[in-house]
Structure formats: C-alpha cells, structure tokens
Tab-separated table of C-alpha atoms in Angstrom:
chain	number	residue	atom	x	y	z
Y	277	MET	CA	79.733	84.938	68.702
Y	278	GLN	CA	82.824	84.577	66.591
Y	279	ILE	CA	85.270	87.484	66.921
Y	280	ASN	CA	88.415	87.941	64.896
Y	281	PRO	CA	91.570	89.905	65.674
Y	282	ILE	CA	91.732	93.232	63.898
Y	283	ALA	CA	95.337	93.750	65.025
Y	284	TYR	CA	98.223	92.520	67.156
Y	285	ILE	CA	100.196	94.646	69.567
Y	286	HIS	CA	103.969	94.440	69.744
Y	287	THR	CA	105.514	95.093	73.117
Y	288	ASP	CA	108.721	94.327	75.013
Y	289	PHE	CA	107.082	91.554	77.055
Y	290	LYS	CA	107.579	88.037	75.761
Y	291	GLU	CA	106.443	86.653	79.118
Y	292	LYS	CA	103.714	87.604	81.564
Y	293	PHE	CA	105.996	88.058	84.545
Y	294	GLY	CA	106.836	91.746	84.977
Y	295	ILE	CA	103.850	93.201	83.166
Y	296	PRO	CA	102.371	95.999	85.318
Y	297	ARG	CA	99.181	95.089	87.090
Y	298	GLN	CA	97.155	97.637	85.114
Y	299	SER	CA	97.610	99.811	82.057
Y	300	GLY	CA	98.925	103.331	82.553
Y	301	ARG	CA	101.102	102.499	85.561
Y	302	VAL	CA	104.315	102.650	83.549
Y	303	PRO	CA	103.952	105.381	80.935
Y	304	GLU	CA	107.368	104.505	79.473
Y	305	LEU	CA	106.084	101.151	78.188
Y	306	LEU	CA	105.471	101.503	74.480
Y	307	GLY	CA	103.606	99.252	72.120
Y	308	ARG	CA	102.880	99.288	68.417
Y	309	ILE	CA	99.523	98.117	67.128
Y	310	VAL	CA	99.854	96.489	63.719
Y	311	PHE	CA	96.632	95.817	61.861
Y	312	GLU	CA	95.542	92.806	59.940
Y	313	ALA	CA	95.506	93.378	56.192
Y	314	ASP	CA	91.748	94.060	56.004
Y	315	TYR	CA	91.951	96.901	58.506
Y	316	ARG	CA	94.899	98.835	57.075
Y	317	VAL	CA	92.475	101.426	55.824
Y	318	GLU	CA	93.474	104.987	56.592
Y	319	GLN	CA	89.893	106.262	56.725
Y	320	ALA	CA	89.080	103.897	59.594
Y	321	PHE	CA	91.356	106.020	61.803
Y	322	ALA	CA	90.251	109.473	60.666
Y	323	GLY	CA	90.034	111.707	63.722
Y	324	ILE	CA	91.632	109.238	66.126
Y	325	GLU	CA	94.523	111.610	66.862
Y	326	ASP	CA	92.112	114.037	68.499
Y	327	PHE	CA	91.651	111.515	71.310
Y	328	SER	CA	94.471	111.221	73.812
Y	329	HIS	CA	93.636	107.715	75.020
Y	330	LEU	CA	92.180	104.519	73.594
Y	331	TRP	CA	90.515	101.421	74.949
Y	332	LEU	CA	91.846	98.121	73.740
Y	333	ILE	CA	89.673	95.028	73.994
Y	334	PHE	CA	92.051	92.134	73.666
Y	335	ASP	CA	92.528	88.414	74.138
Y	336	PHE	CA	94.279	87.155	77.275
Y	337	SER	CA	95.784	84.749	74.802
Y	338	LYS	CA	98.162	83.027	77.220
Y	339	SER	CA	95.474	82.522	79.849
Y	340	HIS	CA	92.967	80.317	78.069
Y	341	ARG	CA	91.695	77.478	80.219
Y	342	GLU	CA	89.333	74.600	79.563
Y	343	LYS	CA	87.222	75.513	82.581
Y	344	TRP	CA	86.680	78.816	84.338
Y	345	SER	CA	87.061	79.148	88.084
Y	346	PRO	CA	84.507	81.198	90.071
Y	347	THR	CA	87.235	82.674	92.264
Y	348	VAL	CA	90.731	84.032	91.767
Y	349	ARG	CA	93.507	85.147	94.096
Y	350	PRO	CA	94.614	88.693	93.283
Y	351	PRO	CA	98.368	89.176	93.840
Y	352	ARG	CA	97.583	92.473	95.602
Y	353	LEU	CA	95.803	90.592	98.336
Y	354	GLY	CA	98.919	88.556	99.003
Y	355	GLY	CA	97.640	85.731	96.879
Y	356	ASN	CA	95.910	83.976	99.748
Y	357	LYS	CA	92.525	85.680	99.654
Y	358	ARG	CA	89.998	84.648	97.064
Y	359	VAL	CA	87.580	87.024	95.351
Y	360	GLY	CA	84.986	86.378	92.691
Y	361	VAL	CA	86.254	86.404	89.147
Y	362	PHE	CA	83.769	89.187	88.312
Y	363	ALA	CA	85.193	91.254	91.176
Y	364	SER	CA	88.635	91.063	89.577
Y	365	ARG	CA	90.436	91.865	86.360
Y	366	SER	CA	92.153	88.482	86.405
Y	367	PRO	CA	93.025	87.093	82.962
Y	368	PHE	CA	91.330	83.808	83.849
Y	369	ARG	CA	87.717	84.515	82.929
Y	370	PRO	CA	84.789	82.778	81.259
Y	371	ASN	CA	85.409	84.775	78.079
Y	372	SER	CA	89.058	85.574	77.777
Y	373	LEU	CA	88.633	89.296	77.094
Y	374	GLY	CA	90.903	91.976	78.501
Y	375	LEU	CA	90.394	95.728	78.704
Y	376	SER	CA	93.147	98.338	78.869
Y	377	ALA	CA	93.279	102.093	78.466
Y	378	VAL	CA	96.439	103.236	76.725
Y	379	LYS	CA	97.735	106.599	75.620
Y	380	LEU	CA	97.847	107.236	71.891
Y	381	GLU	CA	101.337	108.560	71.207
Y	382	ARG	CA	101.032	108.793	67.440
Y	383	VAL	CA	99.616	107.307	64.277
Y	384	GLU	CA	102.511	106.078	62.173
Y	385	LYS	CA	102.417	104.922	58.599
Y	386	THR	CA	104.991	102.233	57.882
Y	387	GLU	CA	106.035	100.800	54.578
Y	388	LYS	CA	105.563	97.223	55.607
Y	389	TYR	CA	102.327	97.394	57.614
Y	390	GLY	CA	100.650	100.598	56.508
Y	391	ILE	CA	98.965	102.523	59.287
Y	392	THR	CA	100.029	101.582	62.842
Y	393	LEU	CA	99.293	103.089	66.256
Y	394	VAL	CA	102.068	103.736	68.756
Y	395	VAL	CA	100.652	103.654	72.274
Y	396	SER	CA	102.099	103.937	75.778
Y	397	GLY	CA	101.283	102.734	79.252
Y	398	VAL	CA	100.761	99.230	77.888
Y	399	ASP	CA	100.266	96.146	80.046
Y	400	LEU	CA	100.113	93.565	77.284
Y	401	LEU	CA	102.185	90.665	76.122
Y	402	ASP	CA	103.920	90.888	72.788
Y	403	ASN	CA	101.648	89.668	70.002
Y	404	THR	CA	98.418	89.985	71.951
Y	405	PRO	CA	95.424	89.836	69.588
Y	406	ILE	CA	93.269	92.980	69.649
Y	407	TYR	CA	89.548	92.757	68.897
Y	408	ASP	CA	88.504	96.358	69.168
Y	409	ILE	CA	89.882	99.856	69.616
Y	410	LYS	CA	87.604	102.569	70.923
Y	411	PRO	CA	88.319	106.182	71.838
Y	412	TYR	CA	88.398	106.980	75.556
Y	413	ILE	CA	85.537	109.374	76.229
Y	414	PRO	CA	86.350	111.248	79.437
Y	415	TYR	CA	82.839	112.334	80.368
Y	416	ALA	CA	81.574	108.760	80.288
Y	417	ASP	CA	84.674	106.755	81.168
Y	418	CYS	CA	86.330	108.809	83.892
Y	419	ILE	CA	84.181	108.308	86.967
Y	420	GLY	CA	85.768	110.504	89.569
Y	421	ASP	CA	83.836	109.241	92.555
Y	422	ALA	CA	84.089	105.516	91.792
Y	423	LYS	CA	85.215	103.210	94.580
Y	424	GLY	CA	87.769	100.570	93.692
Y	425	SER	CA	87.826	98.261	96.719
Y	426	TYR	CA	91.095	96.400	97.198
Y	427	ALA	CA	92.523	97.854	93.996
Y	428	ASP	CA	92.277	101.327	95.565
Y	429	ASP	CA	93.786	100.144	98.832
Y	430	HIS	CA	96.840	98.785	97.086
Y	431	LYS	CA	97.275	101.235	94.252
Y	432	CYS	CA	100.359	102.812	95.803
Y	433	ASP	CA	102.068	99.579	96.826
Y	434	SER	CA	105.554	99.647	95.440
Y	435	LEU	CA	109.065	98.397	95.930
Y	436	ASN	CA	112.245	100.413	96.146
Y	437	VAL	CA	114.592	99.467	93.347
Y	438	ASP	CA	118.313	98.933	93.782
Y	439	PHE	CA	119.711	98.771	90.248
Y	440	LYS	CA	123.482	99.291	90.167
Y	441	GLN	CA	124.750	101.563	87.391
Y	442	GLU	CA	126.954	98.912	85.793
Y	443	LEU	CA	123.972	96.586	85.463
Y	444	LEU	CA	121.592	99.303	84.332
Y	445	GLN	CA	123.983	100.262	81.565
Y	446	VAL	CA	123.630	96.843	80.002
Y	447	LEU	CA	120.142	97.942	78.959
Y	448	PRO	CA	119.598	100.343	76.055
Y	449	GLU	CA	119.052	103.832	77.442
Y	450	GLY	CA	115.469	104.031	76.202
Y	451	LYS	CA	114.449	100.921	78.138
Y	452	ARG	CA	115.930	101.731	81.555
Y	453	GLN	CA	113.144	103.798	83.081
Y	454	ALA	CA	110.541	101.272	81.970
Y	455	VAL	CA	112.373	98.402	83.666
Y	456	ILE	CA	112.918	100.348	86.893
Y	457	LYS	CA	109.236	101.203	87.064
Y	458	CYS	CA	108.113	97.657	86.283
Y	459	LEU	CA	110.262	96.417	89.160
Y	460	ALA	CA	108.905	99.137	91.449
Y	461	ASP	CA	105.391	97.927	90.589
Y	462	ASP	CA	106.281	94.640	92.306
Y	463	PRO	CA	105.890	91.927	89.703
Y	464	ARG	CA	105.995	89.073	92.203
Y	465	PRO	CA	103.090	86.677	91.934
Y	466	ALA	CA	100.759	85.590	94.692
Y	467	TYR	CA	102.963	83.942	97.284
Y	468	LYS	CA	105.700	86.115	98.651
Y	469	GLU	CA	106.870	84.283	101.766
Y	470	ASN	CA	109.755	82.997	99.763
Y	471	ASP	CA	112.122	85.960	100.155
Y	472	GLY	CA	115.617	85.329	98.929
Y	473	LYS	CA	114.205	83.758	95.789
Y	474	ILE	CA	115.707	84.971	92.522
Y	475	TYR	CA	113.025	86.289	90.182
Y	476	SER	CA	113.581	86.689	86.488
Y	477	MET	CA	111.843	89.244	84.331
Y	478	SER	CA	112.223	89.140	80.577
Y	479	PHE	CA	112.036	92.517	78.853
Y	480	ALA	CA	113.096	93.843	75.463
Y	481	GLY	CA	115.407	90.924	74.826
Y	482	PHE	CA	117.027	90.953	78.259
Y	483	ASP	CA	116.622	88.806	81.341
Y	484	ILE	CA	116.669	90.850	84.534
Y	485	HIS	CA	117.318	88.761	87.646
Y	486	PHE	CA	116.440	90.231	91.019
Y	487	THR	CA	115.764	89.404	94.621
Y	488	VAL	CA	113.458	91.204	97.038
Y	489	GLU	CA	114.755	92.172	100.460
Y	490	ASN	CA	113.103	94.571	102.906
Y	491	ASN	CA	110.703	95.901	100.317
Y	492	THR	CA	113.529	96.539	97.847
Y	493	ALA	CA	114.020	94.832	94.493
Y	494	VAL	CA	117.748	94.264	94.167
Y	495	VAL	CA	118.880	93.578	90.624
Y	496	GLN	CA	121.452	90.806	90.593
Y	497	SER	CA	122.258	90.483	86.917
Y	498	VAL	CA	121.122	91.510	83.453
Y	499	GLU	CA	121.617	89.117	80.556
Y	500	LYS	CA	121.137	89.719	76.882
Y	501	LEU	CA	119.011	86.920	75.425
O	185	MET	CA	87.748	83.257	69.063
O	186	GLN	CA	84.356	82.007	70.090
O	187	ILE	CA	82.774	83.942	72.964
O	188	ASN	CA	79.541	83.056	74.705
O	189	PRO	CA	77.135	85.250	76.648
O	190	ILE	CA	77.505	84.921	80.397
O	191	ALA	CA	74.374	87.005	80.977
O	192	TYR	CA	71.660	89.163	79.464
O	193	ILE	CA	70.675	92.600	80.697
O	194	HIS	CA	67.050	93.605	81.052
O	195	THR	CA	66.272	97.249	80.505
O	196	ASP	CA	63.329	99.457	79.553
O	197	PHE	CA	64.536	99.872	75.975
O	198	LYS	CA	63.015	97.557	73.408
O	199	GLU	CA	64.307	99.783	70.614
O	200	LYS	CA	67.548	101.658	70.041
O	201	PHE	CA	65.954	105.054	69.597
O	202	GLY	CA	66.112	106.982	72.863
O	203	ILE	CA	69.035	105.176	74.427
O	204	PRO	CA	71.469	107.768	75.809
O	205	ARG	CA	74.583	108.238	73.770
O	206	GLN	CA	76.822	106.908	76.546
O	207	SER	CA	76.422	105.086	79.812
O	208	GLY	CA	76.109	107.124	82.983
O	209	ARG	CA	74.304	110.071	81.356
O	210	VAL	CA	70.954	109.094	82.816
O	211	PRO	CA	71.544	107.663	86.290
O	212	GLU	CA	67.825	106.865	86.636
O	213	LEU	CA	68.033	104.171	83.954
O	214	LEU	CA	68.109	100.823	85.686
O	215	GLY	CA	68.952	97.406	84.347
O	216	ARG	CA	69.064	93.932	85.765
O	217	ILE	CA	71.779	91.514	84.715
O	218	VAL	CA	70.520	87.933	84.705
O	219	PHE	CA	73.137	85.233	84.343
O	220	GLU	CA	73.124	82.129	82.240
O	221	ALA	CA	72.710	78.982	84.290
O	222	ASP	CA	76.446	78.148	84.371
O	223	TYR	CA	77.330	81.482	85.948
O	224	ARG	CA	74.758	81.615	88.727
O	225	VAL	CA	77.509	80.875	91.176
O	226	GLU	CA	77.554	83.108	94.212
O	227	GLN	CA	81.307	82.802	94.734
O	228	ALA	CA	81.963	84.312	91.316
O	229	PHE	CA	80.663	87.630	92.676
O	230	ALA	CA	82.392	87.604	96.064
O	231	GLY	CA	83.622	91.120	96.780
O	232	ILE	CA	81.870	92.758	93.838
O	233	GLU	CA	79.810	95.001	96.127
O	234	ASP	CA	82.964	96.765	97.248
O	235	PHE	CA	83.243	98.251	93.774
O	236	SER	CA	80.877	101.078	92.934
O	237	HIS	CA	81.014	100.677	89.156
O	238	LEU	CA	81.389	97.873	86.643
O	239	TRP	CA	82.435	97.550	83.047
O	240	LEU	CA	80.177	95.579	80.778
O	241	ILE	CA	81.532	94.144	77.552
O	242	PHE	CA	78.502	93.369	75.463
O	243	ASP	CA	77.218	92.549	72.013
O	244	PHE	CA	75.748	95.329	69.861
O	245	SER	CA	73.325	92.610	68.968
O	246	LYS	CA	71.030	94.729	66.793
O	247	SER	CA	73.888	96.248	64.850
O	248	HIS	CA	75.455	93.237	63.191
O	249	ARG	CA	76.331	93.816	59.552
O	250	GLU	CA	77.788	91.587	56.866
O	251	LYS	CA	80.509	94.111	56.106
O	252	TRP	CA	82.083	96.782	58.261
O	253	SER	CA	82.429	100.360	57.085
O	254	PRO	CA	85.689	102.250	57.717
O	255	THR	CA	83.799	105.437	58.568
O	256	VAL	CA	80.704	106.341	60.560
O	257	ARG	CA	78.697	109.528	61.052
O	258	PRO	CA	78.375	110.367	64.737
O	259	PRO	CA	75.009	111.965	65.546
O	260	ARG	CA	76.844	114.539	67.679
O	261	LEU	CA	78.531	115.886	64.568
O	262	GLY	CA	75.173	116.515	62.977
O	263	GLY	CA	75.342	113.249	61.095
O	264	ASN	CA	77.028	114.763	58.085
O	265	LYS	CA	80.665	114.469	59.084
O	266	ARG	CA	82.417	111.140	58.833
O	267	VAL	CA	85.032	109.892	61.286
O	268	GLY	CA	86.931	106.629	61.378
O	269	VAL	CA	85.138	103.762	63.037
O	270	PHE	CA	88.057	103.424	65.486
O	271	ALA	CA	87.665	107.097	66.402
O	272	SER	CA	84.067	106.441	67.429
O	273	ARG	CA	82.017	104.294	69.772
O	274	SER	CA	79.560	103.501	66.988
O	275	PRO	CA	77.843	100.109	67.284
O	276	PHE	CA	78.796	99.291	63.694
O	277	ARG	CA	82.278	97.846	64.145
O	278	PRO	CA	84.387	94.997	62.786
O	279	ASN	CA	83.768	93.008	65.979
O	280	SER	CA	80.416	93.925	67.400
O	281	LEU	CA	81.635	94.573	70.969
O	282	GLY	CA	80.348	97.378	73.153
O	283	LEU	CA	81.772	98.811	76.356
O	284	SER	CA	79.807	100.580	79.084
O	285	ALA	CA	80.547	101.633	82.634
O	286	VAL	CA	77.512	101.258	84.890
O	287	LYS	CA	76.926	101.816	88.561
O	288	LEU	CA	76.360	98.726	90.685
O	289	GLU	CA	73.229	99.441	92.712
O	290	ARG	CA	72.988	96.071	94.404
O	291	VAL	CA	73.463	92.355	94.167
O	292	GLU	CA	70.057	90.716	94.375
O	293	LYS	CA	69.301	87.072	94.769
O	294	THR	CA	66.080	86.058	93.067
O	295	GLU	CA	64.194	82.825	93.285
O	296	LYS	CA	63.935	82.318	89.587
O	297	TYR	CA	67.394	83.388	88.409
O	298	GLY	CA	69.598	83.163	91.464
O	299	ILE	CA	72.116	85.967	91.790
O	300	THR	CA	71.449	89.051	89.667
O	301	LEU	CA	73.063	92.494	89.496
O	302	VAL	CA	70.978	95.659	89.497
O	303	VAL	CA	72.876	98.441	87.752
O	304	SER	CA	72.133	102.045	86.806
O	305	GLY	CA	73.189	104.524	84.159
O	306	VAL	CA	72.610	101.904	81.494
O	307	ASP	CA	72.678	102.581	77.763
O	308	LEU	CA	71.745	99.116	76.556
O	309	LEU	CA	68.858	97.511	74.763
O	310	ASP	CA	66.725	95.022	76.617
O	311	ASN	CA	68.148	91.526	76.285
O	312	THR	CA	71.625	92.595	75.264
O	313	PRO	CA	74.074	89.686	75.607
O	314	ILE	CA	76.904	90.371	78.068
O	315	TYR	CA	80.279	88.694	77.574
O	316	ASP	CA	82.199	90.023	80.530
O	317	ILE	CA	81.820	92.026	83.708
O	318	LYS	CA	84.869	93.650	85.255
O	319	PRO	CA	85.209	95.967	88.224
O	320	TYR	CA	85.915	99.610	87.449
O	321	ILE	CA	89.356	100.395	88.848
O	322	PRO	CA	89.548	104.159	89.347
O	323	TYR	CA	93.324	104.536	89.387
O	324	ALA	CA	93.635	102.842	85.999
O	325	ASP	CA	90.327	103.663	84.331
O	326	CYS	CA	89.688	107.257	85.333
O	327	ILE	CA	92.124	109.319	83.275
O	328	GLY	CA	91.569	112.855	84.436
O	329	ASP	CA	93.598	114.579	81.746
O	330	ALA	CA	92.306	112.599	78.779
O	331	LYS	CA	91.120	114.532	75.737
O	332	GLY	CA	87.879	113.404	74.150
O	333	SER	CA	87.756	115.290	70.845
O	334	TYR	CA	84.242	115.829	69.493
O	335	ALA	CA	82.725	113.837	72.352
O	336	ASP	CA	84.065	116.473	74.778
O	337	ASP	CA	82.846	119.317	72.612
O	338	HIS	CA	79.319	117.999	72.620
O	339	LYS	CA	79.058	116.457	76.055
O	340	CYS	CA	76.745	119.202	77.320
O	341	ASP	CA	74.491	119.340	74.266
O	342	SER	CA	70.960	118.975	75.459
O	343	LEU	CA	67.373	119.820	74.713
O	344	ASN	CA	64.863	121.527	76.934
O	345	VAL	CA	61.939	119.244	77.608
O	346	ASP	CA	58.315	120.346	77.536
O	347	PHE	CA	56.371	117.457	79.069
O	348	LYS	CA	52.877	118.467	80.151
O	349	GLN	CA	51.765	117.135	83.534
O	350	GLU	CA	48.775	115.255	82.155
O	351	LEU	CA	51.006	113.387	79.726
O	352	LEU	CA	53.749	112.794	82.238
O	353	GLN	CA	51.267	111.234	84.625
O	354	VAL	CA	50.509	108.496	82.149
O	355	LEU	CA	53.950	107.104	83.006
O	356	PRO	CA	54.603	105.236	86.257
O	357	GLU	CA	56.193	107.628	88.722
O	358	GLY	CA	59.468	105.694	88.852
O	359	LYS	CA	59.985	106.073	85.097
O	360	ARG	CA	59.328	109.785	84.668
O	361	GLN	CA	62.725	111.256	85.452
O	362	ALA	CA	64.413	108.692	83.236
O	363	VAL	CA	62.246	109.609	80.246
O	364	ILE	CA	62.722	113.350	80.763
O	365	LYS	CA	66.480	112.920	80.873
O	366	CYS	CA	66.561	110.652	77.831
O	367	LEU	CA	64.650	113.303	75.887
O	368	ALA	CA	66.989	116.017	77.182
O	369	ASP	CA	69.912	113.952	75.891
O	370	ASP	CA	68.535	114.515	72.372
O	371	PRO	CA	67.839	111.096	70.950
O	372	ARG	CA	67.456	112.307	67.377
O	373	PRO	CA	69.592	110.479	64.854
O	374	ALA	CA	71.973	111.976	62.360
O	375	TYR	CA	69.880	114.272	60.190
O	376	LYS	CA	68.027	116.987	62.023
O	377	GLU	CA	66.975	119.420	59.291
O	378	ASN	CA	63.574	117.852	59.428
O	379	ASP	CA	62.105	119.845	62.298
O	380	GLY	CA	58.413	119.352	62.811
O	381	LYS	CA	58.905	115.595	62.433
O	382	ILE	CA	57.237	113.463	65.101
O	383	TYR	CA	59.739	111.187	66.817
O	384	SER	CA	58.692	108.159	68.760
O	385	MET	CA	60.621	106.719	71.674
O	386	SER	CA	59.627	103.406	73.169
O	387	PHE	CA	60.346	103.038	76.881
O	388	ALA	CA	59.113	100.754	79.629
O	389	GLY	CA	56.097	99.673	77.636
O	390	PHE	CA	55.087	103.171	76.517
O	391	ASP	CA	55.466	105.062	73.272
O	392	ILE	CA	56.442	108.673	73.795
O	393	HIS	CA	55.815	110.870	70.757
O	394	PHE	CA	57.564	114.219	70.561
O	395	THR	CA	58.591	116.989	68.232
O	396	VAL	CA	61.614	119.257	68.511
O	397	GLU	CA	61.168	123.001	68.166
O	398	ASN	CA	63.706	125.678	69.052
O	399	ASN	CA	65.909	123.255	70.956
O	400	THR	CA	62.973	121.946	72.973
O	401	ALA	CA	61.559	118.433	72.897
O	402	VAL	CA	57.793	118.846	73.100
O	403	VAL	CA	55.966	115.693	74.107
O	404	GLN	CA	52.817	115.277	72.037
O	405	SER	CA	51.396	112.055	73.388
O	406	VAL	CA	52.150	109.045	75.545
O	407	GLU	CA	50.638	105.667	74.658
O	408	LYS	CA	50.669	102.477	76.602
O	409	LEU	CA	51.780	99.631	74.341
C-alpha cells in the first residue's frame, strides 16, 4: 500500500539523541503539526478540540533500513539484551511506522499554513512525516491492567541533573524545563560502560554537552548553534 | 511510502456489519495473526509474551475510496451529525490505516504457518492486512485523565439482547457469548429511525437475523451459511 504524508510535525529535535523514549514523558515538549495543502480543510478537524489527546501514526524517517532485523537491543535493557522487534517499539521495523500519543494543546489557524495543531509530550524529530491523526479514545485505548514487561520495570529510571544556573540561563526560559527533563530521562544509547564520555544533545538550536557520573547528568556547556 | 503487510488476521467476521465499534469491547472475540513467509522468524517475537496487550496497525482494506471526505458521521451520534475525519476513528481516512489494541492470548506455533499470535478483543474483518505489531506500553499508552468527547459519552450505550435458547443453540457453544455481546454493542449503522427492519449479522459461518424494538435486539433466526 502506498501511503502519503498528510502533515509534518515541527519540534525542537533536529537529531534523534535526546528524544524521550516514549511520548508523554516530557509534557513541556511542544510540537506543531503543519498539514499538507490538501488537508488544510477546517471541517476535517471539526470536534477535535473535544478530545484531550491524539494518536499520531508517523514515519521513523531517519531509521529506514534496506533490511529489517528480527531482534533489537532496547536501551532500557542496557543495550546488551536482545528482544524481538515485535516486542519493542524500536524505530527499526519491517514497516517504518511509529505510534505516539500526544496531548492536543490547541488548534491554531496561521496565515501561512492555515489550520495547525499544537501538541505536547512529543517524542518526534523535527519534520517527521505524519500519516494519520486519530483521537485517543480512553475506554478503548487506556488499558489499566495491561502488563508492560521491561518497559514497566524501567519506567521510572532517571538521572539526577546538575545544570548550573549560568549554563541554564543560556537557554530561552521556555525551553529550560524541557531540556532538564530530557536529560533526566537518560538519553544515553545502549552501551553505558563508557562513563566520562561527553554526550551532546541538540535542542532548539542549542548544543547541550554533558557527562554522566554517579547517576547524575552534569551539564558541561551550552552552545548556541 | 510503500508499506507491505507483515501478516493477516483471521477472525469470525466476513463482513463489517456486527464488528464492535472499538477493540476490547468484546473480549470473547478471538483472532489469529498469521505472518507472511518472511516474518515467520521466532526471534522476532522473543519477549512478546511478557506484554499482555499489543497494538495492531492495519489496513481498513474494505474501506478504500478514491477520494477522502473531510467529515464523517459517527454511528454513535445517530449518524446525522458530522465530525471531522481527524476527530473520528472512521475507516474512511486519507491513509487507510487502522489502530487497535488487542489482548495477546498466546503465541502458538503451527505446522502450516509457523509462529502465530492468538489475540482477543478484536474488531477486525477476517483477512485484514497487518502492517505493524507493537507492544502496548502502559505508562505511555494508558492516559488515565484523557477526555474522549462523544466516544466517552456513548461508551456505555448498549442494547438488551433477546436470544431464544433454541436459536442460540444453533451456534457452537464457544461462539455464543461473542455474538450476544456484539449484538449488545448495537451494530446498527447510522440511521436508526427504521425500527422493525431486519438486520443481518454474519459471524463464524452463521447469519444472525435480528430486529431492534424498545432498545432490545431480538434475534429472529440463525442460519448456517
């Protein structure tokens, strides 16, 4: 089947590193969904504001591969344990489709793009193609007694964040909480033996360099790009 | 983007009429997911049994249209109120992708098809193409305070079911509860003024004919196909 983007989302992430491991983990992360010309039809969104959350079906556009691999190594398992690709939400999948629940903050009409949706809790790269938007239906989608395996076990994993005031102030005020929470979510990839390493997270036009020591992300510098 | 089915699901529904309005509403509805040859790889499912529920991203294969319509008429609104297509889970969408959460009953290896997944709470037509299977991750996917607009308002709508014993016994025992609950879920389409009409639901190789009177589905006959 041929599917075509109906929209693209604009976020503060130009690179994958630093994006929270699931949607909703950092409510301060905003995104704006801008529709392709054909879909800038106000009627198509009638009633959408009565839903608090939306599903986005999107393209893991930076994770296309020629061949799929039956197993992946989830970062939450330390990156050295393999699980089946269908037992993971890894971006490397036979069909490169992603699924995220985001909060609908508001519907905003803009002069340039017509109707747009401002959403929060995003975990998507800037310019990710969106194939479908569906309302979140609590009675069907919120399964209170579901078991989430290793994702459950590690849902509270987090780092302390040591972000000195003078460095924090380099960031615009509205972006500070988002960065702190993204760091707390532990953006490090699979292999973590390498403590002392300087990691670099790009966000909202800034490069944030940090190390990880004793379960604490220590910000070393913030550079405007 | 070109996407290709990784699997097809086999269910008791050869026709759309009678399928519950969302997944999970009728836990007795079983389906078996049979994979395409390339994906019958045991490793690809390693660890999947530690998740209780799965997301299926599928093709609304019987709802393809040349042109999409910006608005749809949800049956739950009586079929005479229009909402935006992106404020609905209607099968008639710009990209014909569906999303359902199902319960994973078991992983079953079969001689003919290799590894298969038996799932319950299905709301899919027999032979629906599946593009992706992802584990349900409760901390991200179950949003307890989400608001579901008209879907919330109508989540408890149901019919009484008058299914005489002699008719019920025409069905195999394992299918009876499923049929009763599908009828209770009120399968009637949009326009309901037409009481006295005989509806026909096809399920598991039987045609179930019923009328609706005073909020009760009255089964009139059951025919083996």
